[in-house]
Short mmCIF file of N, CA and C in Angstrom, two decimals:
data_model
loop_
_atom_site.label_atom_id
_atom_site.label_comp_id
_atom_site.label_asym_id
_atom_site.label_seq_id
_atom_site.Cartn_x
_atom_site.Cartn_y
_atom_site.Cartn_z
N UNK G 1 -28.09 -7.37 14.24
CA UNK G 1 -27.19 -8.13 14.83
C UNK G 1 -27.78 -9.22 15.66
N UNK G 2 -27.58 -10.53 15.67
CA UNK G 2 -28.24 -11.38 16.41
C UNK G 2 -27.24 -11.73 17.61
N UNK G 3 -27.86 -11.40 18.79
CA UNK G 3 -26.98 -11.66 20.04
C UNK G 3 -27.38 -12.87 20.69
N UNK G 4 -28.33 -13.68 20.13
CA UNK G 4 -28.63 -14.97 20.61
C UNK G 4 -29.68 -14.95 21.69
N UNK G 5 -30.14 -13.70 22.05
CA UNK G 5 -31.08 -13.57 23.23
C UNK G 5 -32.51 -14.03 22.86
N UNK G 6 -32.83 -14.30 21.58
CA UNK G 6 -34.10 -14.87 21.10
C UNK G 6 -34.23 -16.33 21.04
N UNK G 7 -33.31 -16.96 21.47
CA UNK G 7 -33.29 -18.55 21.48
C UNK G 7 -34.41 -19.08 22.41
N UNK G 8 -35.12 -19.92 21.72
CA UNK G 8 -36.11 -20.62 22.55
C UNK G 8 -37.44 -20.10 22.44
N UNK G 9 -37.69 -18.92 21.80
CA UNK G 9 -39.05 -18.28 21.68
C UNK G 9 -39.52 -18.48 20.30
N UNK G 10 -40.97 -18.36 20.24
CA UNK G 10 -41.61 -18.47 19.03
C UNK G 10 -41.41 -17.22 18.15
N UNK G 11 -41.07 -17.40 16.93
CA UNK G 11 -40.86 -16.21 16.06
C UNK G 11 -42.02 -15.99 15.33
N UNK G 12 -42.48 -14.70 15.11
CA UNK G 12 -43.62 -14.37 14.36
C UNK G 12 -43.09 -14.21 12.80
N UNK G 13 -44.02 -13.74 11.86
CA UNK G 13 -43.66 -13.59 10.59
C UNK G 13 -42.65 -12.64 10.36
N UNK G 14 -42.68 -11.45 11.09
CA UNK G 14 -41.49 -10.45 10.96
C UNK G 14 -40.35 -11.04 11.54
N UNK G 15 -40.32 -11.89 12.50
CA UNK G 15 -39.23 -12.51 13.14
C UNK G 15 -38.48 -13.46 12.16
N UNK G 16 -39.33 -14.16 11.26
CA UNK G 16 -38.75 -14.96 10.23
C UNK G 16 -37.99 -14.17 9.12
N UNK G 17 -38.55 -12.95 8.74
CA UNK G 17 -37.85 -12.10 7.87
C UNK G 17 -36.60 -11.57 8.43
N UNK G 18 -36.58 -11.20 9.78
CA UNK G 18 -35.41 -10.73 10.37
C UNK G 18 -34.43 -11.93 10.42
N UNK G 19 -34.80 -13.05 10.76
CA UNK G 19 -33.97 -14.22 10.89
C UNK G 19 -33.21 -14.45 9.62
N UNK G 20 -34.07 -14.35 8.35
CA UNK G 20 -33.53 -14.58 7.14
C UNK G 20 -32.49 -13.41 6.80
N UNK G 21 -32.78 -12.18 7.21
CA UNK G 21 -31.73 -11.10 6.90
C UNK G 21 -30.55 -11.39 7.62
N UNK G 22 -30.62 -11.78 8.91
CA UNK G 22 -29.64 -12.02 9.81
C UNK G 22 -28.65 -13.08 9.19
N UNK G 23 -29.40 -14.13 8.65
CA UNK G 23 -28.73 -15.37 8.13
C UNK G 23 -27.85 -14.85 6.89
N UNK G 24 -28.47 -13.97 6.04
CA UNK G 24 -27.81 -13.52 4.87
C UNK G 24 -26.63 -12.58 5.29
N UNK G 25 -26.76 -11.83 6.24
CA UNK G 25 -25.70 -11.05 6.75
C UNK G 25 -24.55 -11.90 7.35
N UNK G 26 -25.11 -12.96 8.04
CA UNK G 26 -24.12 -13.81 8.59
C UNK G 26 -23.17 -14.65 7.60
N UNK G 27 -23.87 -14.86 6.42
CA UNK G 27 -23.21 -15.63 5.39
C UNK G 27 -22.05 -14.71 4.76
N UNK G 28 -22.50 -13.48 4.61
CA UNK G 28 -21.52 -12.44 3.97
C UNK G 28 -20.30 -12.27 5.12
N UNK G 29 -20.67 -12.16 6.40
CA UNK G 29 -19.49 -11.94 7.27
C UNK G 29 -18.78 -13.23 7.51
N UNK G 30 -19.34 -14.38 7.33
CA UNK G 30 -18.66 -15.71 7.26
C UNK G 30 -17.67 -15.79 6.25
N UNK G 31 -18.03 -15.29 5.04
CA UNK G 31 -17.11 -15.31 3.95
C UNK G 31 -15.87 -14.45 4.20
N UNK G 32 -16.30 -13.16 4.71
CA UNK G 32 -15.14 -12.24 5.09
C UNK G 32 -14.29 -12.81 6.10
N UNK G 33 -14.93 -13.47 7.18
CA UNK G 33 -14.18 -14.04 8.26
C UNK G 33 -13.34 -15.17 7.81
N UNK G 34 -13.73 -15.91 6.75
CA UNK G 34 -12.92 -17.01 6.24
C UNK G 34 -11.69 -16.46 5.66
N UNK G 35 -11.73 -15.34 4.90
CA UNK G 35 -10.65 -14.68 4.35
C UNK G 35 -9.60 -14.01 5.47
N UNK G 36 -10.27 -13.50 6.49
CA UNK G 36 -9.51 -12.87 7.46
C UNK G 36 -9.18 -13.88 8.66
N UNK G 37 -7.88 -14.30 8.71
CA UNK G 37 -7.45 -15.11 9.71
C UNK G 37 -6.91 -14.35 10.94
N UNK G 38 -7.15 -14.63 12.11
CA UNK G 38 -6.45 -13.95 13.16
C UNK G 38 -5.05 -13.88 13.08
N UNK G 39 -4.39 -12.71 13.51
CA UNK G 39 -3.02 -12.49 13.46
C UNK G 39 -2.31 -13.42 14.43
N UNK G 40 -1.21 -14.03 13.97
CA UNK G 40 -0.42 -14.83 14.90
C UNK G 40 1.02 -14.54 14.61
N UNK G 41 1.73 -14.33 15.81
CA UNK G 41 3.18 -14.00 15.69
C UNK G 41 3.79 -15.09 14.87
N UNK G 42 4.72 -14.76 14.10
CA UNK G 42 5.59 -15.67 13.31
C UNK G 42 6.83 -16.05 13.95
N UNK G 43 6.94 -15.74 15.34
CA UNK G 43 8.22 -16.01 16.09
C UNK G 43 8.16 -17.59 16.39
N UNK G 44 9.36 -18.14 16.44
CA UNK G 44 9.47 -19.55 16.74
C UNK G 44 8.70 -19.87 18.20
N UNK G 45 8.34 -21.11 18.30
CA UNK G 45 7.66 -21.58 19.53
C UNK G 45 8.44 -21.30 20.72
N UNK G 46 9.71 -21.48 20.76
CA UNK G 46 10.57 -21.38 22.02
C UNK G 46 10.66 -19.92 22.38
N UNK G 47 10.51 -19.03 21.40
CA UNK G 47 10.55 -17.57 21.78
C UNK G 47 9.25 -17.15 22.27
N UNK G 48 8.13 -17.62 21.73
CA UNK G 48 6.82 -17.27 22.23
C UNK G 48 6.56 -17.81 23.56
N UNK G 49 7.24 -18.96 23.99
CA UNK G 49 6.97 -19.60 25.22
C UNK G 49 7.48 -18.60 26.47
N UNK G 50 8.55 -17.74 26.29
CA UNK G 50 9.05 -17.02 27.23
C UNK G 50 8.53 -15.53 26.97
N UNK G 51 7.93 -14.79 27.84
CA UNK G 51 7.44 -13.54 27.55
C UNK G 51 8.62 -12.52 27.29
N UNK G 52 9.60 -12.46 28.14
CA UNK G 52 10.72 -11.49 27.94
C UNK G 52 11.43 -11.68 26.59
N UNK G 53 11.63 -13.00 26.26
CA UNK G 53 12.19 -13.28 25.01
C UNK G 53 11.39 -12.85 23.76
N UNK G 54 10.10 -13.13 23.96
CA UNK G 54 9.11 -12.74 22.93
C UNK G 54 8.99 -11.14 22.82
N UNK G 55 9.03 -10.49 23.86
CA UNK G 55 9.09 -8.97 23.85
C UNK G 55 10.50 -8.56 23.15
N UNK G 56 11.51 -9.13 23.57
CA UNK G 56 12.82 -8.82 22.87
C UNK G 56 12.73 -9.04 21.29
N UNK G 57 12.09 -10.21 20.96
CA UNK G 57 11.93 -10.41 19.56
C UNK G 57 11.11 -9.43 18.91
N UNK G 58 10.05 -8.94 19.52
CA UNK G 58 9.14 -7.97 18.97
C UNK G 58 9.92 -6.67 18.73
N UNK G 59 10.66 -6.24 19.80
CA UNK G 59 11.45 -5.06 19.65
C UNK G 59 12.47 -5.15 18.54
N UNK G 60 13.15 -6.33 18.41
CA UNK G 60 14.05 -6.53 17.20
C UNK G 60 13.20 -6.44 15.85
N UNK G 61 12.20 -7.00 15.81
CA UNK G 61 11.40 -6.86 14.50
C UNK G 61 10.98 -5.54 14.13
N UNK G 62 10.62 -4.78 15.31
CA UNK G 62 10.21 -3.37 15.14
C UNK G 62 11.47 -2.51 14.71
N UNK G 63 12.60 -2.72 15.30
CA UNK G 63 13.79 -1.99 14.88
C UNK G 63 14.20 -2.33 13.39
N UNK G 64 14.23 -3.56 13.00
CA UNK G 64 14.59 -3.94 11.69
C UNK G 64 13.62 -3.33 10.65
N UNK G 65 12.36 -3.53 10.99
CA UNK G 65 11.32 -2.95 10.06
C UNK G 65 11.42 -1.39 10.00
N UNK G 66 11.70 -0.74 11.21
CA UNK G 66 11.84 0.78 11.09
C UNK G 66 13.04 1.14 10.29
N UNK G 67 14.22 0.31 10.36
CA UNK G 67 15.32 0.62 9.57
C UNK G 67 15.13 0.45 8.06
N UNK G 68 14.38 -0.53 7.63
CA UNK G 68 14.08 -0.78 6.27
C UNK G 68 13.24 0.29 5.81
N UNK G 69 12.13 0.75 6.57
CA UNK G 69 11.33 1.81 6.18
C UNK G 69 12.06 3.05 6.07
N UNK G 70 12.99 3.47 6.95
CA UNK G 70 13.76 4.58 6.92
C UNK G 70 14.66 4.63 5.70
N UNK G 71 15.21 3.44 5.41
CA UNK G 71 15.99 3.44 4.13
C UNK G 71 15.00 3.66 2.86
N UNK G 72 13.85 3.22 2.92
CA UNK G 72 12.87 3.34 1.85
C UNK G 72 12.48 4.83 1.81
N UNK G 73 12.43 5.51 2.79
CA UNK G 73 12.04 6.95 2.79
C UNK G 73 13.33 7.74 2.26
N UNK G 74 14.49 7.28 2.72
CA UNK G 74 15.71 7.89 2.03
C UNK G 74 15.76 7.63 0.51
N UNK G 75 15.32 6.47 0.14
CA UNK G 75 15.46 6.12 -1.34
C UNK G 75 14.32 6.83 -2.16
N UNK G 76 13.33 7.50 -1.44
CA UNK G 76 12.41 8.24 -2.24
C UNK G 76 13.10 9.58 -2.93
N UNK G 77 14.10 9.97 -2.24
CA UNK G 77 14.80 11.09 -2.92
C UNK G 77 16.18 10.72 -3.40
N UNK G 78 16.72 9.49 -2.96
CA UNK G 78 18.02 9.12 -3.51
C UNK G 78 17.70 7.97 -4.46
N UNK G 79 18.73 7.55 -5.23
CA UNK G 79 18.40 6.48 -6.18
C UNK G 79 18.10 5.13 -5.39
N UNK G 80 17.17 4.53 -5.83
CA UNK G 80 16.70 3.24 -5.28
C UNK G 80 15.31 2.96 -5.33
N UNK G 81 14.79 1.77 -4.91
CA UNK G 81 13.46 1.41 -4.88
C UNK G 81 12.73 1.84 -3.57
N UNK G 82 12.42 2.99 -3.30
CA UNK G 82 11.92 3.52 -2.18
C UNK G 82 10.74 2.88 -1.66
N UNK G 83 9.65 2.84 -2.51
CA UNK G 83 8.36 2.28 -2.18
C UNK G 83 8.45 0.78 -1.91
N UNK G 84 9.29 0.10 -2.69
CA UNK G 84 9.43 -1.34 -2.46
C UNK G 84 10.06 -1.55 -1.14
N UNK G 85 11.01 -0.75 -0.66
CA UNK G 85 11.60 -0.90 0.61
C UNK G 85 10.63 -0.50 1.82
N UNK G 86 9.70 0.49 1.47
CA UNK G 86 8.74 0.77 2.52
C UNK G 86 7.73 -0.31 2.74
N UNK G 87 7.36 -0.78 1.65
CA UNK G 87 6.31 -1.93 1.79
C UNK G 87 7.00 -3.25 2.32
N UNK G 88 8.38 -3.40 2.00
CA UNK G 88 9.03 -4.49 2.67
C UNK G 88 9.13 -4.34 4.08
N UNK G 89 9.47 -3.14 4.57
CA UNK G 89 9.46 -2.79 6.11
C UNK G 89 8.16 -3.06 6.81
N UNK G 90 7.09 -2.65 6.05
CA UNK G 90 5.72 -2.97 6.53
C UNK G 90 5.35 -4.32 6.71
N UNK G 91 5.82 -5.19 5.63
CA UNK G 91 5.74 -6.54 5.74
C UNK G 91 6.45 -7.21 6.88
N UNK G 92 7.63 -6.58 7.14
CA UNK G 92 8.47 -7.17 8.40
C UNK G 92 7.67 -6.94 9.51
N UNK G 93 7.07 -5.75 9.66
CA UNK G 93 6.31 -5.43 10.89
C UNK G 93 5.03 -6.35 10.96
N UNK G 94 4.45 -6.56 9.88
CA UNK G 94 3.24 -7.44 9.83
C UNK G 94 3.51 -8.85 10.35
N UNK G 95 4.73 -9.34 10.39
CA UNK G 95 4.97 -10.67 10.96
C UNK G 95 4.69 -10.70 12.42
N UNK G 96 4.62 -9.60 13.10
CA UNK G 96 4.67 -9.59 14.50
C UNK G 96 3.39 -8.65 15.10
N UNK G 97 3.04 -7.65 14.24
CA UNK G 97 1.99 -6.66 14.76
C UNK G 97 0.79 -6.71 13.90
N UNK G 98 -0.31 -6.89 14.65
CA UNK G 98 -1.58 -7.02 13.98
C UNK G 98 -1.97 -5.75 13.34
N UNK G 99 -1.67 -4.49 13.89
CA UNK G 99 -1.97 -3.23 13.18
C UNK G 99 -1.17 -3.15 11.86
N UNK G 100 0.04 -3.45 11.81
CA UNK G 100 0.73 -3.60 10.54
C UNK G 100 0.22 -4.57 9.49
N UNK G 101 -0.27 -5.74 10.07
CA UNK G 101 -0.96 -6.70 9.04
C UNK G 101 -2.18 -5.96 8.43
N UNK G 102 -2.84 -5.33 9.37
CA UNK G 102 -4.11 -4.58 8.76
C UNK G 102 -3.71 -3.48 7.77
N UNK G 103 -2.77 -2.68 8.10
CA UNK G 103 -2.34 -1.55 7.15
C UNK G 103 -1.81 -2.23 5.84
N UNK G 104 -0.92 -3.39 6.03
CA UNK G 104 -0.49 -3.93 4.71
C UNK G 104 -1.58 -4.57 3.94
N UNK G 105 -2.55 -5.08 4.44
CA UNK G 105 -3.69 -5.81 3.75
C UNK G 105 -4.58 -4.53 3.02
N UNK G 106 -4.69 -3.41 3.84
CA UNK G 106 -5.42 -2.30 3.29
C UNK G 106 -4.68 -1.71 2.11
N UNK G 107 -3.24 -1.72 2.25
CA UNK G 107 -2.48 -1.14 1.13
C UNK G 107 -2.48 -2.02 -0.09
N UNK G 108 -2.54 -3.38 0.09
CA UNK G 108 -2.55 -4.22 -1.01
C UNK G 108 -3.96 -4.15 -1.70
N UNK G 109 -5.03 -3.94 -1.04
CA UNK G 109 -6.34 -3.74 -1.55
C UNK G 109 -6.37 -2.57 -2.40
N UNK G 110 -5.79 -1.33 -1.89
CA UNK G 110 -5.78 -0.10 -2.60
C UNK G 110 -4.97 -0.15 -3.80
N UNK G 111 -3.93 -0.82 -3.73
CA UNK G 111 -2.97 -0.92 -4.90
C UNK G 111 -3.62 -1.73 -6.03
N UNK G 112 -4.25 -2.74 -5.68
CA UNK G 112 -4.98 -3.55 -6.52
C UNK G 112 -6.16 -2.84 -7.20
N UNK G 113 -6.90 -2.06 -6.51
CA UNK G 113 -7.91 -1.26 -6.91
C UNK G 113 -7.46 -0.25 -8.06
N UNK G 114 -6.16 0.42 -7.68
CA UNK G 114 -5.55 1.42 -8.55
C UNK G 114 -5.18 0.71 -9.78
N UNK G 115 -4.63 -0.39 -9.64
CA UNK G 115 -4.15 -1.12 -10.96
C UNK G 115 -5.26 -1.47 -11.87
N UNK G 116 -6.46 -1.83 -11.26
CA UNK G 116 -7.62 -2.14 -12.00
C UNK G 116 -8.24 -0.87 -12.57
N UNK G 117 -8.19 0.18 -11.85
CA UNK G 117 -8.65 1.49 -12.39
C UNK G 117 -7.78 1.97 -13.59
N UNK G 118 -6.51 1.74 -13.46
CA UNK G 118 -5.54 2.19 -14.55
C UNK G 118 -5.78 1.35 -15.83
N UNK G 119 -6.30 0.23 -15.65
CA UNK G 119 -6.57 -0.52 -16.89
C UNK G 119 -7.92 -0.16 -17.66
N UNK G 120 -8.75 0.66 -17.03
CA UNK G 120 -9.93 1.22 -17.73
C UNK G 120 -9.54 1.86 -18.90
N UNK G 121 -10.14 1.66 -19.91
CA UNK G 121 -9.76 2.41 -21.31
C UNK G 121 -10.01 3.94 -21.16
N UNK G 122 -10.93 4.38 -20.54
CA UNK G 122 -11.15 5.82 -20.49
C UNK G 122 -9.91 6.42 -19.62
N UNK G 123 -9.61 5.87 -18.48
CA UNK G 123 -8.48 6.26 -17.83
C UNK G 123 -7.15 6.27 -18.68
N UNK G 124 -6.93 5.13 -19.32
CA UNK G 124 -5.71 4.95 -20.12
C UNK G 124 -5.63 6.10 -21.15
N UNK G 125 -6.83 6.26 -21.89
CA UNK G 125 -6.84 7.31 -22.95
C UNK G 125 -6.52 8.63 -22.34
N UNK G 126 -7.05 8.95 -21.18
CA UNK G 126 -6.81 10.20 -20.65
C UNK G 126 -5.35 10.40 -20.22
N UNK G 127 -4.76 9.37 -19.58
CA UNK G 127 -3.32 9.37 -19.29
C UNK G 127 -2.47 9.62 -20.46
N UNK G 128 -2.68 8.87 -21.56
CA UNK G 128 -2.00 9.10 -22.81
C UNK G 128 -2.03 10.53 -23.43
N UNK G 129 -3.30 11.03 -23.27
CA UNK G 129 -3.52 12.44 -23.78
C UNK G 129 -2.64 13.42 -23.00
N UNK G 130 -2.78 13.29 -21.57
CA UNK G 130 -2.11 14.13 -20.76
C UNK G 130 -0.56 14.02 -20.86
N UNK G 131 -0.13 12.73 -21.13
CA UNK G 131 1.37 12.66 -21.16
C UNK G 131 1.84 13.22 -22.56
N UNK G 132 1.11 12.97 -23.61
CA UNK G 132 1.40 13.59 -24.86
C UNK G 132 1.44 15.15 -24.90
N UNK G 133 0.47 15.71 -24.24
CA UNK G 133 0.36 17.04 -24.22
C UNK G 133 1.48 17.68 -23.27
N UNK G 134 1.90 16.92 -22.26
CA UNK G 134 3.00 17.32 -21.49
C UNK G 134 4.38 17.37 -22.22
N UNK G 135 4.58 16.33 -23.01
CA UNK G 135 5.65 16.19 -23.78
C UNK G 135 5.70 17.23 -24.87
N UNK G 136 4.72 17.54 -25.53
CA UNK G 136 4.62 18.60 -26.55
C UNK G 136 5.02 19.98 -25.92
N UNK G 137 4.42 20.24 -24.79
CA UNK G 137 4.75 21.56 -24.12
C UNK G 137 6.21 21.64 -23.66
N UNK G 138 6.77 20.45 -23.13
CA UNK G 138 8.09 20.49 -22.72
C UNK G 138 9.12 20.66 -23.98
N UNK G 139 8.72 20.00 -25.09
CA UNK G 139 9.50 20.21 -26.36
C UNK G 139 9.47 21.54 -26.89
N UNK G 140 8.29 22.17 -26.72
CA UNK G 140 8.17 23.60 -27.19
C UNK G 140 9.07 24.46 -26.42
N UNK G 141 9.07 24.24 -25.05
CA UNK G 141 9.79 25.03 -24.18
C UNK G 141 11.39 25.00 -24.40
N UNK G 142 11.80 23.74 -24.66
CA UNK G 142 13.14 23.36 -24.91
C UNK G 142 13.56 23.96 -26.20
N UNK G 143 12.72 23.80 -27.20
CA UNK G 143 13.02 24.45 -28.48
C UNK G 143 13.19 25.92 -28.44
N UNK G 144 12.20 26.57 -27.71
CA UNK G 144 12.32 28.01 -27.62
C UNK G 144 13.55 28.40 -26.81
N UNK G 145 13.96 27.71 -25.84
CA UNK G 145 15.37 27.99 -25.06
C UNK G 145 16.38 27.89 -25.98
N UNK G 146 16.48 26.73 -26.83
CA UNK G 146 17.66 26.56 -27.66
C UNK G 146 17.58 27.65 -28.81
N UNK G 147 16.51 28.08 -29.28
CA UNK G 147 16.34 29.07 -30.30
C UNK G 147 16.89 30.43 -29.66
N UNK G 148 16.43 30.75 -28.55
CA UNK G 148 16.78 32.09 -27.92
C UNK G 148 18.33 32.12 -27.45
N UNK G 149 18.74 30.98 -26.89
CA UNK G 149 20.11 30.96 -26.13
C UNK G 149 21.02 30.13 -26.91
N UNK G 150 20.64 29.26 -27.65
CA UNK G 150 21.48 28.29 -28.34
C UNK G 150 22.06 27.16 -27.34
N UNK G 151 22.83 26.25 -27.98
CA UNK G 151 23.33 25.19 -27.28
C UNK G 151 24.85 25.24 -27.13
N UNK G 152 25.22 25.43 -25.99
CA UNK G 152 26.74 25.53 -25.74
C UNK G 152 27.21 24.22 -24.87
N UNK G 153 27.86 23.35 -25.46
CA UNK G 153 28.39 22.21 -24.77
C UNK G 153 29.42 22.53 -23.74
N UNK G 154 29.49 21.76 -22.69
CA UNK G 154 30.55 22.09 -21.59
C UNK G 154 31.94 22.07 -22.10
N UNK G 155 32.27 21.31 -23.16
CA UNK G 155 33.74 21.21 -23.62
C UNK G 155 33.97 22.32 -24.67
N UNK G 156 32.95 23.07 -25.10
CA UNK G 156 33.09 24.28 -25.90
C UNK G 156 33.22 25.56 -25.19
N UNK G 157 33.11 25.49 -23.92
CA UNK G 157 33.28 26.79 -23.08
C UNK G 157 34.44 27.45 -23.18
N UNK G 158 34.55 28.72 -23.33
CA UNK G 158 35.85 29.38 -23.46
C UNK G 158 36.15 29.75 -22.03
N UNK G 159 37.53 29.92 -21.88
CA UNK G 159 37.99 30.22 -20.49
C UNK G 159 37.57 31.75 -20.22
N UNK G 160 37.17 31.88 -19.01
CA UNK G 160 36.62 33.09 -18.60
C UNK G 160 37.64 33.97 -17.73
#
């Protein structure tokens, strides 16, 4: 890491190599820094101008995001797009909070990596084989149950 303390001094041959390595590392971090912009609140300017109003805005954004995430968690067990709602609540939080912005970016990166991995032919073949095996086993179990106990439809039940 170049702290800038070596300015104005003569560099030796090892110093030149270190400078080149530092420059290469700086190029890599410069590309990453170009992609990563500092997090800025999406609140309107008149709200950001007053501290108490901005704090109220942030509390409101937090409550709305929390409500959407809570609804998403509920939809994981109830009918509805649970994960979509959870990510939407995280996106709402990311408009105001840097930590949520980082979590959302990390999540997007992991989802993209998982999608790329799922497109790998070996992984697809394994998933198809596992799904087919599971369906064959389930079909055999259902067939055995029907052979052993038969199929009685609800409208054919006799009064007990």
